[in-house]
Short mmCIF file of C-alpha atoms and ligand atoms in Angstrom, two decimals:
data_model
loop_
_atom_site.label_atom_id
_atom_site.label_comp_id
_atom_site.label_asym_id
_atom_site.label_seq_id
_atom_site.Cartn_x
_atom_site.Cartn_y
_atom_site.Cartn_z
CA VAL A 403 -17.88 -14.99 -22.61
CA ALA A 404 -18.46 -18.03 -24.78
CA THR A 405 -17.28 -16.80 -28.48
CA SER A 406 -18.11 -20.20 -30.13
CA GLU A 407 -19.56 -23.77 -30.09
CA ALA A 408 -15.87 -25.77 -28.82
CA GLU A 409 -16.01 -22.96 -26.05
CA LEU A 410 -19.93 -24.18 -24.68
CA PRO A 411 -19.12 -27.06 -22.84
CA ARG A 412 -16.33 -25.25 -20.24
CA LEU A 413 -18.25 -22.04 -19.90
CA ILE A 414 -20.89 -24.65 -18.46
CA THR A 415 -18.13 -26.72 -16.32
CA LEU A 416 -16.92 -23.09 -15.29
CA TYR A 417 -20.85 -22.31 -14.31
CA GLU A 418 -21.92 -25.87 -12.34
CA ARG A 419 -18.22 -25.19 -10.10
CA GLY A 420 -19.35 -21.85 -9.79
CA ILE A 421 -22.83 -23.30 -8.49
CA ALA A 422 -20.81 -26.01 -6.27
CA ASN A 423 -18.64 -23.67 -4.90
CA GLY A 424 -22.18 -21.14 -3.85
CA VAL A 425 -21.07 -18.31 -6.24
CA PRO A 426 -23.59 -17.12 -7.22
CA VAL A 427 -23.35 -17.13 -10.96
CA GLU A 428 -26.04 -16.39 -13.63
CA LEU A 429 -25.85 -18.40 -17.14
CA LEU A 430 -26.46 -15.55 -19.65
CA GLU A 431 -28.58 -15.39 -23.26
CA PRO A 432 -27.30 -13.37 -26.12
CA ALA A 433 -30.38 -11.27 -25.09
CA ARG A 434 -29.11 -10.91 -21.12
CA LEU A 435 -26.32 -10.10 -21.65
CA ARG A 436 -26.40 -7.11 -23.66
CA ASP A 437 -28.06 -5.95 -20.26
CA PHE A 438 -24.65 -6.35 -18.44
CA GLU A 439 -22.63 -5.43 -21.71
CA PRO A 440 -23.81 -4.05 -24.67
CA HIS A 441 -21.07 -4.25 -26.56
CA ALA A 442 -20.06 -7.66 -25.71
CA LYS A 443 -20.87 -10.51 -28.48
CA ALA A 444 -20.93 -14.14 -27.02
CA LEU A 445 -23.09 -17.40 -27.95
CA ARG A 446 -23.52 -17.81 -24.12
CA ALA A 447 -21.78 -16.58 -21.31
CA ILE A 448 -21.66 -16.22 -17.50
CA HIS A 449 -23.07 -12.98 -14.97
CA SER A 450 -20.32 -12.69 -12.02
CA PRO A 451 -22.10 -10.11 -9.55
CA SER A 452 -19.67 -10.81 -7.03
CA THR A 453 -16.59 -10.22 -8.91
CA GLY A 454 -14.26 -7.45 -6.98
CA ILE A 455 -12.43 -4.94 -8.44
CA VAL A 456 -9.38 -3.34 -6.04
CA ASP A 457 -6.63 -0.77 -6.80
CA TYR A 458 -3.44 -3.87 -5.54
CA GLY A 459 -1.10 -1.27 -4.66
CA GLU A 460 -3.41 0.15 -2.50
CA VAL A 461 -4.40 -3.29 -0.54
CA VAL A 462 -0.40 -3.70 -0.27
CA ASP A 463 -0.08 -0.40 1.39
CA ALA A 464 -3.31 -1.21 3.58
CA MET A 465 -1.24 -4.65 4.76
CA ALA A 466 2.20 -3.67 5.07
CA ARG A 467 1.01 -0.36 7.55
CA GLU A 468 -0.87 -3.34 9.75
CA LEU A 469 1.62 -5.23 9.63
CA ARG A 470 4.25 -2.68 11.08
CA ALA A 471 1.69 -1.46 13.57
CA ALA A 472 2.17 -4.77 14.97
CA GLY A 473 5.27 -4.49 15.09
CA VAL A 474 6.77 -6.63 11.58
CA ALA A 475 9.91 -5.21 10.34
CA ILE A 476 9.78 -4.79 6.10
CA GLU A 477 12.83 -4.58 4.69
CA THR A 478 12.25 -3.20 0.56
CA ASP A 479 15.68 -3.16 -1.66
CA ALA A 480 17.57 -5.75 0.34
CA ARG A 481 17.75 -8.91 -2.33
CA VAL A 482 19.09 -11.66 -0.52
CA THR A 483 22.21 -13.64 -2.35
CA ALA A 484 23.39 -15.65 -0.15
CA ILE A 485 22.22 -17.96 2.69
CA THR A 486 23.98 -19.93 5.45
CA ARG A 487 23.43 -22.50 8.14
CA THR A 488 24.62 -21.70 10.79
CA GLY A 489 24.57 -23.71 14.21
CA ASP A 490 20.91 -22.84 15.34
CA GLY A 491 19.09 -21.99 12.09
CA LEU A 492 19.88 -20.12 9.15
CA GLU A 493 22.35 -16.86 7.88
CA LEU A 494 20.76 -15.06 4.75
CA ALA A 495 23.13 -12.04 3.74
CA GLY A 496 22.15 -9.46 0.54
CA ARG A 497 24.03 -6.08 -0.46
CA ARG A 498 22.60 -4.00 2.20
CA LEU A 499 21.29 -6.21 4.90
CA ALA A 500 21.86 -9.75 6.58
CA VAL A 501 19.75 -11.33 8.55
CA ARG A 502 19.35 -13.97 10.93
CA ALA A 503 16.34 -16.79 10.86
CA ARG A 504 15.80 -19.85 12.77
CA ARG A 505 12.89 -20.77 9.73
CA LEU A 506 12.18 -19.27 6.16
CA VAL A 507 9.24 -19.05 3.87
CA ASN A 508 10.47 -18.25 0.60
CA CYS A 509 7.71 -16.05 -1.41
CA ALA A 510 10.75 -14.26 -4.17
CA GLY A 511 8.42 -14.72 -6.89
CA LEU A 512 10.20 -14.45 -10.21
CA TYR A 513 13.00 -15.47 -8.02
CA SER A 514 11.61 -18.46 -5.13
CA ASP A 515 13.43 -21.55 -7.24
CA HIS A 516 16.51 -19.08 -7.02
CA VAL A 517 16.18 -18.67 -3.38
CA ALA A 518 15.34 -22.14 -2.76
CA ARG A 519 18.77 -22.89 -3.76
CA LEU A 520 20.84 -20.90 -2.11
CA ALA A 521 18.79 -22.14 1.00
CA GLY A 522 19.68 -25.78 -0.23
CA ALA A 523 16.72 -27.16 -1.82
CA ARG A 524 16.87 -28.84 -4.59
CA PRO A 525 12.86 -27.82 -6.62
CA ASP A 526 11.69 -29.68 -8.99
CA VAL A 527 10.56 -26.72 -11.58
CA ARG A 528 12.74 -23.92 -12.87
CA ILE A 529 10.76 -20.19 -12.82
CA VAL A 530 10.68 -19.13 -16.51
CA PRO A 531 9.88 -16.06 -16.91
CA PHE A 532 6.30 -14.75 -19.27
CA ARG A 533 5.55 -10.74 -19.90
CA GLY A 534 2.31 -9.89 -19.61
CA GLU A 535 1.50 -6.80 -21.14
CA TYR A 536 -1.23 -4.52 -21.56
CA TYR A 537 -2.97 -1.77 -23.70
CA MET A 538 -5.86 0.75 -22.32
CA LEU A 539 -8.53 1.70 -24.25
CA ARG A 540 -9.06 5.48 -25.25
CA PRO A 541 -10.78 7.65 -22.52
CA ASP A 542 -13.66 8.72 -25.44
CA ARG A 543 -14.13 4.83 -26.14
CA ARG A 544 -14.48 3.25 -22.68
CA ALA A 545 -18.13 3.20 -23.06
CA LEU A 546 -17.29 -0.37 -24.69
CA VAL A 547 -16.80 -1.90 -21.19
CA ARG A 548 -18.93 -2.28 -18.51
CA GLY A 549 -17.14 -4.16 -16.52
CA LEU A 550 -14.61 -6.92 -16.76
CA ILE A 551 -14.77 -8.98 -19.62
CA TYR A 552 -12.35 -12.23 -20.13
CA PRO A 553 -13.22 -15.72 -22.49
CA VAL A 554 -13.32 -18.89 -21.67
CA PRO A 555 -9.60 -20.07 -20.79
CA ASP A 556 -8.26 -22.75 -22.35
CA PRO A 557 -7.18 -25.86 -20.08
CA GLU A 558 -4.11 -26.03 -22.38
CA PHE A 559 -2.48 -23.26 -21.07
CA PRO A 560 -2.17 -22.14 -17.66
CA PHE A 561 -2.53 -18.59 -18.64
CA LEU A 562 -6.15 -16.61 -18.47
CA GLY A 563 -6.24 -14.63 -22.45
CA VAL A 564 -6.46 -11.38 -22.78
CA HIS A 565 -9.56 -9.66 -20.96
CA LEU A 566 -10.88 -5.82 -20.65
CA THR A 567 -11.06 -4.84 -17.14
CA ARG A 568 -12.52 -1.61 -15.85
CA THR A 569 -10.10 -1.19 -13.24
CA VAL A 570 -11.60 1.36 -9.98
CA HIS A 571 -9.85 4.65 -11.58
CA GLY A 572 -12.39 4.22 -14.33
CA ASP A 573 -9.79 3.27 -17.11
CA VAL A 574 -10.28 -0.16 -19.35
CA GLU A 575 -7.40 -2.22 -19.22
CA ALA A 576 -6.96 -4.72 -22.17
CA GLY A 577 -4.59 -7.70 -22.28
CA PRO A 578 -2.76 -8.80 -21.06
CA ASN A 579 -0.93 -11.27 -23.63
CA ALA A 580 2.16 -13.73 -22.48
CA VAL A 581 5.26 -13.45 -24.03
CA LEU A 582 8.50 -15.04 -22.88
CA ALA A 583 10.70 -12.15 -21.31
CA PHE A 584 15.24 -12.59 -21.90
CA ALA A 585 15.07 -11.24 -18.24
CA ARG A 586 13.39 -12.56 -14.54
CA GLU A 587 12.62 -8.44 -14.45
CA GLY A 588 12.33 -9.11 -18.40
CA TYR A 589 9.54 -5.76 -17.73
CA ARG A 590 10.19 -4.06 -20.92
CA LEU A 591 10.83 -6.31 -24.37
CA GLY A 592 14.30 -4.51 -24.73
CA ARG A 593 15.32 -5.66 -20.92
CA VAL A 594 17.77 -9.26 -22.06
CA SER A 595 19.99 -10.63 -18.44
CA PRO A 596 21.86 -12.52 -20.63
CA ARG A 597 22.73 -14.57 -17.80
CA GLU A 598 19.21 -15.36 -16.98
CA LEU A 599 18.60 -15.97 -20.72
CA ALA A 600 21.61 -18.41 -20.60
CA GLY A 601 19.79 -20.16 -17.30
CA THR A 602 16.21 -20.14 -19.46
CA LEU A 603 17.96 -21.54 -22.34
CA ALA A 604 20.22 -24.24 -20.54
CA TYR A 605 16.99 -26.08 -19.18
CA ARG A 606 15.96 -29.10 -20.63
CA GLY A 607 12.28 -28.39 -19.48
CA PHE A 608 11.61 -24.99 -21.14
CA TRP A 609 13.01 -27.04 -24.38
CA ARG A 610 10.24 -29.04 -23.96
CA MET A 611 8.42 -26.17 -22.86
CA ALA A 612 8.95 -24.95 -26.00
CA ARG A 613 7.83 -27.78 -28.54
CA ARG A 614 4.59 -28.24 -26.84
CA TYR A 615 3.60 -24.42 -27.29
CA TRP A 616 5.69 -23.30 -30.39
CA ARG A 617 2.39 -22.14 -31.81
CA THR A 618 1.07 -20.70 -29.21
CA GLY A 619 4.40 -18.51 -28.22
CA THR A 620 4.81 -17.35 -31.76
CA TYR A 621 1.22 -15.81 -32.17
CA GLU A 622 1.87 -14.49 -28.67
CA MET A 623 5.21 -12.35 -30.08
CA TYR A 624 3.64 -12.12 -32.64
CA ARG A 625 0.45 -9.91 -31.02
CA SER A 626 2.99 -8.73 -28.91
CA LEU A 627 4.88 -6.37 -31.54
CA SER A 628 1.37 -6.09 -33.66
CA ARG A 629 -1.46 -3.61 -32.33
CA ALA A 630 -3.75 -5.16 -34.96
CA ALA A 631 -3.21 -8.39 -34.30
CA PHE A 632 -3.77 -7.89 -30.77
CA ALA A 633 -7.06 -5.60 -31.28
CA ARG A 634 -7.87 -8.48 -33.17
CA ALA A 635 -7.55 -11.34 -30.60
CA LEU A 636 -9.47 -8.33 -28.10
CA GLN A 637 -12.72 -8.05 -31.14
CA ARG A 638 -13.56 -11.79 -30.08
CA LEU A 639 -15.06 -10.45 -27.26
CA VAL A 640 -16.37 -7.01 -28.01
CA PRO A 641 -16.35 -6.64 -31.82
CA GLU A 642 -15.97 -2.65 -31.68
CA VAL A 643 -12.52 -1.75 -30.40
CA THR A 644 -10.11 -2.06 -33.18
CA SER A 645 -6.46 -1.01 -33.03
CA ALA A 646 -7.27 2.52 -33.05
CA ASP A 647 -8.82 2.39 -29.67
CA LEU A 648 -5.50 1.01 -28.13
CA THR A 649 -2.81 3.07 -25.99
CA ARG A 650 0.11 1.37 -24.47
CA GLY A 651 0.60 0.11 -20.77
CA GLY A 652 2.68 -1.17 -18.81
CA ALA A 653 2.81 -4.85 -18.37
CA GLY A 654 3.79 -7.24 -15.60
CA VAL A 655 6.17 -10.30 -15.60
CA ARG A 656 4.52 -13.92 -14.66
CA ALA A 657 6.49 -16.06 -12.73
CA GLN A 658 5.94 -19.57 -14.32
CA ALA A 659 7.08 -23.12 -12.74
CA VAL A 660 7.92 -24.59 -15.19
CA SER A 661 8.59 -28.91 -14.89
CA PRO A 662 11.25 -30.49 -16.04
CA ASP A 663 9.03 -32.72 -19.26
CA GLY A 664 8.09 -28.88 -20.39
CA SER A 665 4.83 -28.78 -18.65
CA LEU A 666 3.08 -25.36 -17.12
CA VAL A 667 2.77 -25.83 -13.71
CA ASP A 668 -0.94 -24.38 -13.03
CA ASP A 669 -1.22 -25.00 -9.63
CA PHE A 670 -0.17 -23.11 -7.21
CA ARG A 671 3.47 -25.48 -5.72
CA ILE A 672 4.81 -24.78 -1.84
CA VAL A 673 7.21 -27.29 -1.24
CA THR A 674 8.57 -27.66 2.06
CA GLY A 675 12.11 -28.35 4.35
CA PRO A 676 12.60 -28.76 8.42
CA ASP A 677 12.99 -25.16 8.47
CA ALA A 678 12.07 -23.44 5.24
CA ILE A 679 8.83 -23.61 3.48
CA HIS A 680 9.36 -22.05 -0.60
CA VAL A 681 6.66 -21.08 -2.24
CA LEU A 682 7.78 -21.94 -6.00
CA ASN A 683 4.17 -21.13 -7.97
CA ALA A 684 1.42 -18.60 -7.00
CA PRO A 685 -0.06 -17.83 -10.31
CA SER A 686 -2.68 -15.91 -10.40
CA PRO A 687 -5.37 -15.64 -8.52
CA GLY A 688 -2.77 -15.41 -5.71
CA ALA A 689 -2.94 -11.82 -5.21
CA THR A 690 -6.55 -12.30 -5.21
CA ALA A 691 -6.37 -15.08 -2.82
CA SER A 692 -2.81 -14.30 -0.62
CA LEU A 693 -4.69 -13.91 2.77
CA ALA A 694 -6.31 -17.31 2.22
CA ILE A 695 -2.49 -18.49 0.54
CA GLY A 696 -0.98 -16.92 4.06
CA ARG A 697 -3.45 -19.01 6.06
CA HIS A 698 -2.67 -22.02 4.44
CA ILE A 699 1.44 -20.95 4.46
CA ALA A 700 1.22 -20.47 8.29
CA ALA A 701 -0.94 -23.43 9.26
CA LEU A 702 1.76 -25.29 6.97
CA ALA A 703 4.70 -23.42 9.02
CA THR A 704 2.80 -24.21 12.48
CA GLU A 705 2.82 -28.05 11.88
CA THR A 706 5.87 -28.83 9.83
CA PHE A 707 8.38 -26.62 11.86
CA ARG A 708 6.87 -27.99 15.42
CA ARG A 709 8.34 -31.24 14.26
CA VAL A 710 11.77 -30.18 14.54
C1 LIG B 569 0.44 -9.55 -15.97
C2 LIG B 569 -0.25 -10.24 -14.87
C3 LIG B 569 -1.36 -9.56 -14.47
C4 LIG B 569 -1.66 -10.58 -13.37
N1 LIG B 569 -3.30 -10.71 -12.64
C5 LIG B 569 -3.81 -10.97 -11.40
C6 LIG B 569 -5.09 -11.21 -11.19
O1 LIG B 569 -5.81 -10.18 -11.69
N2 LIG B 569 -5.14 -11.31 -9.73
C7 LIG B 569 -4.74 -12.20 -9.20
O2 LIG B 569 -4.95 -12.53 -7.79
N3 LIG B 569 -3.14 -12.18 -9.24
C8 LIG B 569 -2.59 -11.71 -10.64
N4 LIG B 569 -1.71 -11.83 -11.17
C9 LIG B 569 -0.62 -13.36 -10.32
C10 LIG B 569 -0.31 -12.27 -8.93
O3 LIG B 569 0.31 -10.95 -9.37
C11 LIG B 569 0.58 -12.73 -8.61
O4 LIG B 569 -0.04 -14.50 -8.23
C12 LIG B 569 1.40 -12.74 -7.10
O5 LIG B 569 1.80 -11.70 -7.48
C13 LIG B 569 2.58 -13.60 -6.63
O6 LIG B 569 2.73 -13.51 -5.27
P1 LIG B 569 4.08 -13.20 -4.27
O7 LIG B 569 3.82 -12.72 -2.81
O8 LIG B 569 4.28 -15.35 -4.58
O9 LIG B 569 5.62 -13.05 -5.59
P2 LIG B 569 5.36 -11.51 -5.98
O10 LIG B 569 4.19 -10.48 -5.90
O11 LIG B 569 6.06 -11.69 -7.22
O12 LIG B 569 6.41 -10.96 -5.22
C14 LIG B 569 7.61 -11.90 -4.85
C15 LIG B 569 8.54 -10.98 -3.81
O13 LIG B 569 10.17 -11.41 -3.28
C16 LIG B 569 10.75 -10.09 -3.76
N5 LIG B 569 11.76 -11.06 -4.55
C17 LIG B 569 12.48 -11.41 -5.21
N6 LIG B 569 13.58 -12.36 -5.08
C18 LIG B 569 13.97 -12.15 -4.13
C19 LIG B 569 15.43 -12.21 -3.30
N7 LIG B 569 16.68 -12.41 -3.44
N8 LIG B 569 15.93 -11.76 -2.06
C20 LIG B 569 14.80 -11.02 -1.24
N9 LIG B 569 13.19 -11.01 -2.19
C21 LIG B 569 13.26 -11.34 -3.23
C22 LIG B 569 10.37 -9.58 -5.01
O14 LIG B 569 10.49 -8.50 -5.18
C23 LIG B 569 8.95 -9.42 -4.65
O15 LIG B 569 8.99 -7.91 -4.02
C24 LIG B 569 -0.58 -11.53 -11.95
C25 LIG B 569 -0.06 -11.68 -12.50
C26 LIG B 569 0.44 -11.08 -13.54
C27 LIG B 569 1.89 -10.77 -13.99
#
C-alpha cells in the first residue's frame, strides 16, 4: 500500500514490474482496497491474489524427509570449526563430526563469510547481523487484517519495513524491524557475543554503514524498545492498530552482507572457487525462492566443478 504521494511512483514501478513478469496484479483505488482489506488505508495499492503463505518449518521438514528418502545424510548440531585441504579434497571438522569432501557448497547463513574464510576464500563482504523482531496482534483484533499488508519498500534500505502478515495458523504477525544484533545468533536483545561484536566493530564497512544509516538505525533501536513507536509504524498501514493490540512475538536474525564501502548488499551474492561455492548473501525472499536458488547453485556447481 502507498501511504504517501512520494511512494506512488515506486508503487507504480512495482505494479509494472509485476505485469512484465506475468504476475496477476491489480492496481487498486482506495474504494476497491476496502473490498480486500477494509481496515487498511492507502492512496493506492497493489493486489496480488497469487501470493501464498506457508508454515516454513513444515516446508523444511518435508524437504528433509524427501532428501533422507533419497539417501541424503543430514547432520544437525554439527558446526564446522576448521577446514583443511587434503590431497584430493577438503576435510571439514567440528566438535562432533568430521567430513571429507571433494567439493563444498557453503550456505552457512550468519556464518557464511566465516566458513568461506575457513575454506581459504577471501570474501569481499562481511556478515553483519540484524535482528528482526515481531509483535502479534491480540486475537480479538486479528480481524483488522485479512491477508498480507506491506508498505512500499524504501529503495535506500534493503529491509522491507514492518508489515502485517496473516499466518497459516490464523494469527497475525506484525514486523519485523531491523536492529543491529550484538551476536550473530542474537535472537534476544540481551544476547551479546563480545568476540563477534568486536569483529563487527573492527570492520571498516560497519562504520561506513553506520555513518550512512545512523538516522534509520537510531529510529529502529527506539522502535525496538517502544511498543508505541512500533504501533505508529503499523498505523501507517492500518490506522486502527494501537499499542494495546500488540503482544511480543518472536525474532529472526538477518545475515546481512555489508561491503567495505558500507553499502548493504541487497541482491544474492554467490561466489565460486575451484572446489567451493559460497552463498554469502541470501536475503528475503531466500526462503520462498529456495528451490530456484538450489537449482541455480546446482547448475553453477556442475559448471564450476567440472572444469577442475
Ligand atoms: C526476520 C526475517 C524474516 C524473513 N522473512 C522471509 C520471508 O517472509 N520470505 C522469505 O522468502 N525469506 C524471508 N527471510 C529470509 C530467509 O530466512 C533467508 O533468505 C534464508 O533463510 C536464507 O537461507 P540460507 O540457507 O542461505 O541460510 P540460513 O537459513 O540462515 O541457514 C544457514 C544454516 O547454516 C548453519 N550454519 C551456520 N554456521 C555453520 C557452521 N559453521 N557449520 C555448519 N553449519 C552452520 C546454520 O545453523 C543454519 O542452519 C526472512 C529472514 C528474517 C531474518
